[in-house]
Amino acid sequence: MIHRSRDIALFDPAILRPAAVSAVAKLDPRQLLRNPVIFVTAAAAALCTVLLVREVVTGAGPVAVPAQIVAWLWFTVLFANFAEAIAEGRGKAQADSLRRTRSETPAKKLATADALAWDMVPAPSLRVGDHVLVETGDLIPGDGDVVSGIATVDESAVTGESAPVIRESGGDRSAVTGGTRVVSDRIVVRITADPGTGFLDRMIALVEGAKRQKTPNEIALTILLVGMTLIFLLVVVTLPAFAGYMGVTVPVVFLCALLVTLIPTTIGGLLSAIGIAGMDRLVRFNVIAKSGRAVEAAGDIDVLLLDKTGTITLGNRQAAEFLPVSGVAERALAETAMLSSLADDTPEGKSIVALARERFALDTAAPAGMNFIPFTAQTRMSGADLPDGTRLRKGAPDSILARAGAHSVTRELTLAVERVAKAGGTPLVVSRNDRVLGVVHLKDIVKPGIRERFNTLRGMGIRTVMITGDNRLTAAAIAAEAGVDDFLAEATPERKLELIRGFQAEGRLVAMCGDGSNDAPALAQADVGVAMNTGTQAAREAGNMVDLESDPTKLIEVVMIGKQLLMSRGALTTFSIANDVAKYFAIIPALFVAALPQLAPLNVMGLSSPESAILSAIIFNALIIVALIPLALKGVAYRPAGAAALLRRNLLVYGLGGLVVPFVGIKAIDLLVTLLGLA
Amino acid sequence: MDAAGLLQILVFLALLVALTPLLGGFMARALSGERTLLTPALGPAERGLCRLCGIRPDEEQHWTGYALSLLAFNLLGFLLLYAILRAQAWLPLNPAGLPAVPADLAFNTAVSFMTNTNWQAYGGETTLSHFSQMAGLTVQNFLSSATGIAVLAALVRGFARRSSPTIGNFHSDLIRIVLYVLLPLALVSALVLVWQGVPQTLLAHVDATTVEGGRQVIAQGPVASQVAIKQLGSNGGGFFSINSAHPYENPTPVSNLVEMLFILMIAAALTDSFGRMVGDRRQGWALFAAMAVVLVAGIAVAWWAEAQPNPAFAALGVDPAGGNLEGKEMRFGVVNSALWAVATTAASNGSVNAMHDSFMPLGGLVALVNMLLGEVIFGGVGTGLYGMLLFVIVTVFIAGLMVGRTPEYLGKKIEAREVTLAVLAVLVTPVGVLGLGSLAAVLPVGLASVQDGGPHGLTEILYAYASATGNNGSAFGGYGANTLYQNSVLGLAMLIGRFLVIIPALAVAGSLAAKRAVPASAGTFPTHGALFVGLLVGVILIVGGLTFFPVLALGPVAEQLLLGTGTLF
């Protein structure tokens, strides 16, 4: 059972209160400098404050409206800080729940992997290459690889998955995560991460936002926003010269108000919140990204490589039918197949036994004295020798036929094998004393609903490629049934790597998921490599994300989160820039109308007075940041669709909306300001 | 506003659309170094020139090399022109015996022609000798426009190439553009003008006795050759001081129509050349459409504004049906004056057939806005399209994120480097117009140039600095630009308006050329449909135009609103 308990309410008071405090603390100029747009806002606010104090001291002019403007300038900065603080607070809450799992764990350190005696040391003292013994009931002290032993491990602290999982040395299930608990047996773990560099530590650092580095798109966007800020700075700084030429003087406070409303404070204030919230969403999906860059790259993915088994098909192939050659009874084939599978613990073997019992009610007890022949990669067959010396075998067609000799390769058999393969199944040939009896059809079961998901991906412009060790015929049949765009049959690690490089040479961005050590090169080569948490440490190191739930279809969610991250930035940027039209129409007539009454027609909103117009615009500008915090945290709704449809929709909502909303908003605030007699 | 006027505008637009694919295809081949119709005739000349100059066309340059070659070549052109102007008294072909051009005016004029601005602080026939006009100005008319097209060619290669370290060879590009595009077109155009009655002679002025018995000196010279390239190459610097309002520069309605086409046709056709060179002609037509939308809107507003009579005249009993005829040639009337004004300011050309100073405030506003948008509404030859492509980068970046991918254009990802460079280029117009313009509005030495008071004077300042920064050269009239201060500062505005856009554009070209291309998919941001055209126009108007809303409100908008109350300037 997967439980995602780490959902946090959007406006949890436990986060809001510290965030409000942190918003004030973030007024530290060194912190503000990280965000150029907000820094300029704060500088304008500081300048106005000084001027206001001077006005108050000298009693030179009316201060009621300027004082309100100064207050709202500061609110603008505080609201932006607040947005970032909320996002960080939510990240911290996630991080704390993760951190609880790694209290001071004692570790049983071994001198060598084979040593019997151990020293009790604190977990933070462990270094890469140290060996530790972990026994029933112990917490695993750090990320590592099982070097000997097998154990069941409760990883619910990290994954939320309550059923314990098997971890054993060798093979593809050797990686263990610090903070998880061994439920039974004992293992020796070689530590692979220094304290503070393990997966949990990285995840904590990322969601807290402390070590967050700006992603490439975020950097580019920041540059654009700085450029816009410079342009508007130029507009405002030169305005007194032009206005002076016309005999109009504009108070500095009003100029600052104009500047702050024009520069893109909305997106500037929410930019880092969007980034932090994106990481946060990913973690709530139980995926750890090693960098924000990887998440962003996920949105750009063109090709998705998916392992067939466990992703597209249910992990287990099931025996579906017995196909005897002529002269052999189906029951005889079933019996031989069953006897050769009795000791076969694989799901395939069990399904043969089950099918034989179901069809012919055969006795499934093993006869005494039977000698089992296990499957090996060399022979590619398994079976049993009966006490009388009868050899029962089942296995890959070419292996069995190689033993049986050329005479047994009949046209009938070839047809049966091909028929199974074409239907997407795996043919197993069964022989008795090297005489071929027939074929068992092992059927791959395509996961329900997977076809629809691939259709969705295609609509998003993403090609899906199925990777399988099956032969071409089988792969083609399953590919057609599942609805993938392409497939790679008889895949080896080298061919996978070659495939990824080929796509990348065409300029495509490739995502893949994998778990085995042999996936590590491909995971490292892929632009987005999602390693399964159950996989090997090598795979987990090679990928740039780790899926704690080990669900390969999670890639689809990861891609969507990446896209959502980019869309949220784009939508709020567009909204922010479109807002400027209305703000101009509010402020420009207000600045000049006293000296040039003929400019009154430009006051299209019919705002009640120049002071009220400027105040309303600056209030709107500040409040819109707060109003959009939920959108920044949740992300712009993403419905999988082609780029053209997405653009049309988002442009309508955020572009046109950005043009219209401030006209309505500023007018409404103006009515309120007038009603309350604030200006 | 009548049917005849509408018909003239539609004929003009239809011819422009029809010429675009014809000329666009030819230029695409010429810019790509492919075989063209003229190769049999000009191929030997091209190879000969290259051998003479030691140019190897296959030796391509990195963007920095391309930029350095361009800057060095332009510096040489500037120095040569400056020397000619300073020494013209001692040079041949000076039948009127004109003295040397003063240092500040020579600097301004040399910068002006090197940067393809062709701002006329000088009075053509009264300041410059035939030699200065032909060997100085006309040569730069060719070379400055060829420079603009070369930068565009390099930028287009940046989009079209994959993982390439180079963006072409500047010298070879320059020779090819002059030889295959500008010279043949100028030759044909000059002949058309001569046919319409434009003089082409090396004789001195003609002394004539007027009907009233007065004596009149009628200046003449090699007019047709200079007018042809001034219009084709978005130069605009006329042979005569009053430019294309002079009957020798623009004698007939036919010459007026073809000259307006000359002004826009290369810039318009380059959009199609671009589409062909990047392998998707729809992309070129999308940019054409975006430019055309703003152009047509401008024509509509300007025509409407000029078709209104000046209320002050109407009050005096002048027939209001004629519209605003002050400062217009009666031969051309309201429609052709308004149309020309929009075309020449959109195209960074600057030649005039009517005095923009006398336009209604809103009519003048259209001309001003065309320049303030950064000269991307067709714009100068090459310069307009590369400026537009930089705006495209900004647009794609702002809106492209909304489809949930790293923004890309024509398969090239738009990243921090491209955004930085495009933003730098977009900053140039505000710096030139608002930065330098604000100095002219406060410093007494700048204020001395202003002729009229109130908002009209402000418009004169804005217009001069917009024209210089946009490398347009269009003059509003009334602004006394031939002073030491204005010659120097406007010269500076021209330099930053030219080279602070060219260098980022070439850097973008280099950066893009080095990138791999991402194949298009259903997830790719579409950049050839109506939606994108609308978006691009929106970004140009908001990012490019809104910057100037406050000063436009104080200048032309205030003047128009004051006009309603009967206040004139």
mmCIF file of C-alpha atoms in Angstrom, chain A residues 216-224 226-228 230-232 234-235 238-246 248 258 262 296 299-302 458-462 504-509 527 562-564 566-574 577-578 580-581 584-585 588-589 592 596 598-602 638 641-644 646-648 650-651 654-655 659, chain B residues 394 397-408 413-417 419-421 423 426-427 429-442 447 450 452-462 516-526 531-532 534-535 542-543 545-551 553-555 557-559 561-562 565 567 569:
data_model
loop_
_atom_site.group_PDB
_atom_site.id
_atom_site.type_symbol
_atom_site.label_atom_id
_atom_site.label_comp_id
_atom_site.label_asym_id
_atom_site.label_seq_id
_atom_site.Cartn_x
_atom_site.Cartn_y
_atom_site.Cartn_z
ATOM 1 C CA PRO A 216 18.925 27.067 -16.702
ATOM 2 C CA ASN A 217 15.487 28.332 -17.678
ATOM 3 C CA GLU A 218 15.189 30.169 -14.394
ATOM 4 C CA ILE A 219 18.492 31.915 -15.063
ATOM 5 C CA ALA A 220 17.383 32.925 -18.550
ATOM 6 C CA LEU A 221 14.070 34.173 -17.214
ATOM 7 C CA THR A 222 15.827 36.153 -14.495
ATOM 8 C CA ILE A 223 17.957 37.820 -17.166
ATOM 9 C CA LEU A 224 14.832 38.743 -19.105
ATOM 10 C CA VAL A 226 16.417 42.156 -15.207
ATOM 11 C CA GLY A 227 16.304 43.505 -18.767
ATOM 12 C CA MET A 228 12.691 44.581 -18.366
ATOM 13 C CA LEU A 230 16.390 48.127 -16.647
ATOM 14 C CA ILE A 231 14.094 49.356 -19.427
ATOM 15 C CA PHE A 232 11.494 50.597 -16.961
ATOM 16 C CA LEU A 234 15.289 54.074 -17.766
ATOM 17 C CA VAL A 235 11.692 55.107 -18.456
ATOM 18 C CA THR A 238 14.307 59.993 -17.701
ATOM 19 C CA LEU A 239 10.667 60.918 -17.186
ATOM 20 C CA PRO A 240 11.372 64.004 -15.027
ATOM 21 C CA ALA A 241 13.483 65.420 -17.878
ATOM 22 C CA PHE A 242 10.714 65.088 -20.440
ATOM 23 C CA ALA A 243 8.014 66.089 -17.967
ATOM 24 C CA GLY A 244 10.129 69.072 -16.923
ATOM 25 C CA TYR A 245 10.339 70.144 -20.548
ATOM 26 C CA MET A 246 6.551 70.219 -20.523
ATOM 27 C CA VAL A 248 5.304 69.215 -15.226
ATOM 28 C CA LEU A 258 5.270 53.976 -11.355
ATOM 29 C CA LEU A 262 5.869 48.555 -14.208
ATOM 30 C CA GLU A 296 13.250 21.011 -15.847
ATOM 31 C CA GLY A 299 9.572 18.819 -19.297
ATOM 32 C CA ASP A 300 11.603 18.843 -22.502
ATOM 33 C CA ILE A 301 11.640 15.094 -23.014
ATOM 34 C CA ASP A 302 10.968 13.919 -26.575
ATOM 35 C CA ARG A 458 1.826 11.037 -28.009
ATOM 36 C CA GLY A 459 -0.502 14.010 -27.715
ATOM 37 C CA MET A 460 2.173 15.758 -25.665
ATOM 38 C CA GLY A 461 4.651 15.143 -28.450
ATOM 39 C CA ILE A 462 6.562 12.394 -26.663
ATOM 40 C CA GLN A 504 20.434 12.405 -28.789
ATOM 41 C CA ALA A 505 22.416 12.854 -31.996
ATOM 42 C CA GLU A 506 19.113 13.764 -33.651
ATOM 43 C CA GLY A 507 18.746 16.462 -31.019
ATOM 44 C CA ARG A 508 16.126 14.655 -28.962
ATOM 45 C CA LEU A 509 16.046 14.557 -25.188
ATOM 46 C CA ASP A 527 19.023 13.239 -20.210
ATOM 47 C CA GLY A 562 8.633 19.361 -15.316
ATOM 48 C CA LYS A 563 6.234 20.821 -17.860
ATOM 49 C CA GLN A 564 4.072 22.323 -15.174
ATOM 50 C CA LEU A 566 7.972 25.717 -16.975
ATOM 51 C CA MET A 567 4.350 26.574 -17.729
ATOM 52 C CA SER A 568 3.853 28.229 -14.358
ATOM 53 C CA ARG A 569 6.828 30.486 -15.002
ATOM 54 C CA GLY A 570 5.720 31.335 -18.532
ATOM 55 C CA ALA A 571 2.126 31.976 -17.534
ATOM 56 C CA LEU A 572 3.025 34.302 -14.673
ATOM 57 C CA THR A 573 5.592 36.144 -16.802
ATOM 58 C CA THR A 574 3.018 36.744 -19.500
ATOM 59 C CA ILE A 577 3.933 41.886 -18.500
ATOM 60 C CA ALA A 578 0.359 42.138 -19.793
ATOM 61 C CA ASP A 580 1.545 46.843 -17.442
ATOM 62 C CA VAL A 581 -0.968 48.134 -19.995
ATOM 63 C CA TYR A 584 0.096 52.722 -17.468
ATOM 64 C CA PHE A 585 -3.458 53.854 -18.092
ATOM 65 C CA ILE A 588 0.301 58.184 -16.550
ATOM 66 C CA PRO A 589 -2.824 60.385 -16.698
ATOM 67 C CA PHE A 592 0.303 64.647 -15.753
ATOM 68 C CA LEU A 596 -2.117 69.073 -18.667
ATOM 69 C CA GLN A 598 -6.379 67.840 -21.660
ATOM 70 C CA LEU A 599 -4.863 64.399 -20.930
ATOM 71 C CA ALA A 600 -7.977 63.495 -18.892
ATOM 72 C CA PRO A 601 -9.375 61.277 -21.701
ATOM 73 C CA LEU A 602 -6.463 58.867 -21.099
ATOM 74 C CA TYR A 638 -1.552 20.927 -16.993
ATOM 75 C CA ALA A 641 -2.296 18.292 -25.104
ATOM 76 C CA GLY A 642 -0.318 19.479 -28.073
ATOM 77 C CA ALA A 643 1.698 22.653 -27.779
ATOM 78 C CA ALA A 644 -0.676 24.617 -30.013
ATOM 79 C CA LEU A 646 -1.772 24.573 -24.630
ATOM 80 C CA LEU A 647 -0.550 27.865 -25.993
ATOM 81 C CA ARG A 648 -4.018 28.923 -27.104
ATOM 82 C CA ASN A 650 -2.746 29.673 -21.608
ATOM 83 C CA LEU A 651 -2.533 32.728 -23.784
ATOM 84 C CA TYR A 654 -2.865 34.509 -18.692
ATOM 85 C CA GLY A 655 -2.312 36.824 -21.652
ATOM 86 C CA LEU A 659 -4.657 42.519 -19.890
ATOM 87 C CA VAL B 394 12.156 37.438 -26.543
ATOM 88 C CA PHE B 397 11.030 32.928 -24.416
ATOM 89 C CA ILE B 398 8.169 34.717 -22.665
ATOM 90 C CA ALA B 399 5.379 32.648 -24.153
ATOM 91 C CA GLY B 400 7.246 29.491 -25.103
ATOM 92 C CA LEU B 401 7.526 28.463 -21.491
ATOM 93 C CA MET B 402 3.728 28.316 -21.450
ATOM 94 C CA VAL B 403 3.745 25.090 -23.480
ATOM 95 C CA GLY B 404 5.896 23.432 -20.839
ATOM 96 C CA ARG B 405 9.186 23.108 -22.678
ATOM 97 C CA THR B 406 12.427 25.004 -22.868
ATOM 98 C CA PRO B 407 11.560 27.610 -25.489
ATOM 99 C CA GLU B 408 12.839 26.888 -28.954
ATOM 100 C CA LYS B 413 16.711 26.016 -27.908
ATOM 101 C CA ILE B 414 16.559 29.569 -26.646
ATOM 102 C CA GLU B 415 18.650 29.697 -23.494
ATOM 103 C CA ALA B 416 20.221 32.221 -21.164
ATOM 104 C CA ARG B 417 22.845 33.331 -23.687
ATOM 105 C CA VAL B 419 17.976 35.828 -24.012
ATOM 106 C CA THR B 420 20.787 37.992 -22.642
ATOM 107 C CA LEU B 421 21.871 39.073 -26.108
ATOM 108 C CA VAL B 423 17.561 41.785 -24.202
ATOM 109 C CA VAL B 426 16.092 45.524 -27.119
ATOM 110 C CA LEU B 427 17.612 47.902 -24.545
ATOM 111 C CA THR B 429 16.290 51.938 -28.438
ATOM 112 C CA PRO B 430 15.260 53.037 -24.912
ATOM 113 C CA VAL B 431 18.863 54.007 -24.119
ATOM 114 C CA GLY B 432 19.195 56.056 -27.301
ATOM 115 C CA VAL B 433 15.793 57.711 -27.251
ATOM 116 C CA LEU B 434 15.088 58.086 -23.550
ATOM 117 C CA GLY B 435 18.668 58.313 -22.309
ATOM 118 C CA LEU B 436 20.214 60.605 -24.911
ATOM 119 C CA GLY B 437 16.866 62.230 -25.738
ATOM 120 C CA SER B 438 16.300 63.273 -22.125
ATOM 121 C CA LEU B 439 19.658 65.103 -22.175
ATOM 122 C CA ALA B 440 18.512 67.008 -25.241
ATOM 123 C CA ALA B 441 15.356 67.936 -23.334
ATOM 124 C CA VAL B 442 17.181 69.446 -20.330
ATOM 125 C CA LEU B 447 17.208 72.754 -26.196
ATOM 126 C CA VAL B 450 14.037 72.948 -30.738
ATOM 127 C CA ASP B 452 8.463 74.913 -31.610
ATOM 128 C CA GLY B 453 7.116 75.079 -28.105
ATOM 129 C CA GLY B 454 5.021 72.736 -26.003
ATOM 130 C CA PRO B 455 4.379 69.119 -26.891
ATOM 131 C CA HIS B 456 5.322 69.704 -30.518
ATOM 132 C CA GLY B 457 8.837 70.621 -29.472
ATOM 133 C CA LEU B 458 9.024 67.472 -27.350
ATOM 134 C CA THR B 459 7.959 65.441 -30.370
ATOM 135 C CA GLU B 460 10.782 67.060 -32.381
ATOM 136 C CA ILE B 461 13.332 65.914 -29.783
ATOM 137 C CA LEU B 462 11.899 62.396 -29.589
ATOM 138 C CA ARG B 516 22.029 20.961 -32.324
ATOM 139 C CA ALA B 517 18.526 21.246 -33.683
ATOM 140 C CA VAL B 518 15.595 19.650 -31.940
ATOM 141 C CA PRO B 519 13.226 17.985 -34.399
ATOM 142 C CA ALA B 520 9.688 19.360 -34.253
ATOM 143 C CA SER B 521 6.975 17.323 -32.551
ATOM 144 C CA ALA B 522 3.436 17.858 -31.315
ATOM 145 C CA GLY B 523 4.997 19.347 -28.186
ATOM 146 C CA THR B 524 6.861 22.000 -30.138
ATOM 147 C CA PHE B 525 5.764 25.597 -29.795
ATOM 148 C CA PRO B 526 4.256 26.437 -33.212
ATOM 149 C CA LEU B 531 -1.585 32.700 -32.871
ATOM 150 C CA PHE B 532 2.147 33.252 -32.966
ATOM 151 C CA GLY B 534 -0.631 37.830 -32.781
ATOM 152 C CA LEU B 535 1.660 37.021 -29.882
ATOM 153 C CA ILE B 542 4.011 45.940 -25.165
ATOM 154 C CA VAL B 543 7.777 45.514 -24.722
ATOM 155 C CA GLY B 545 6.005 50.311 -27.463
ATOM 156 C CA LEU B 546 4.861 50.632 -23.859
ATOM 157 C CA THR B 547 8.313 51.840 -22.905
ATOM 158 C CA PHE B 548 7.516 55.080 -24.660
ATOM 159 C CA PHE B 549 3.932 55.519 -23.504
ATOM 160 C CA PRO B 550 4.767 58.252 -20.952
ATOM 161 C CA VAL B 551 6.746 60.427 -23.379
ATOM 162 C CA ALA B 553 1.500 60.919 -23.842
ATOM 163 C CA LEU B 554 3.402 64.132 -23.123
ATOM 164 C CA GLY B 555 4.262 64.721 -26.781
ATOM 165 C CA VAL B 557 -0.926 62.569 -27.617
ATOM 166 C CA ALA B 558 -1.033 65.750 -25.557
ATOM 167 C CA GLU B 559 -0.713 67.808 -28.728
ATOM 168 C CA LEU B 561 -5.777 66.501 -27.316
ATOM 169 C CA LEU B 562 -4.758 70.161 -27.088
ATOM 170 C CA THR B 565 -9.147 72.799 -27.645
ATOM 171 C CA THR B 567 -4.163 75.251 -28.977
ATOM 172 C CA PHE B 569 2.277 74.885 -31.634
#
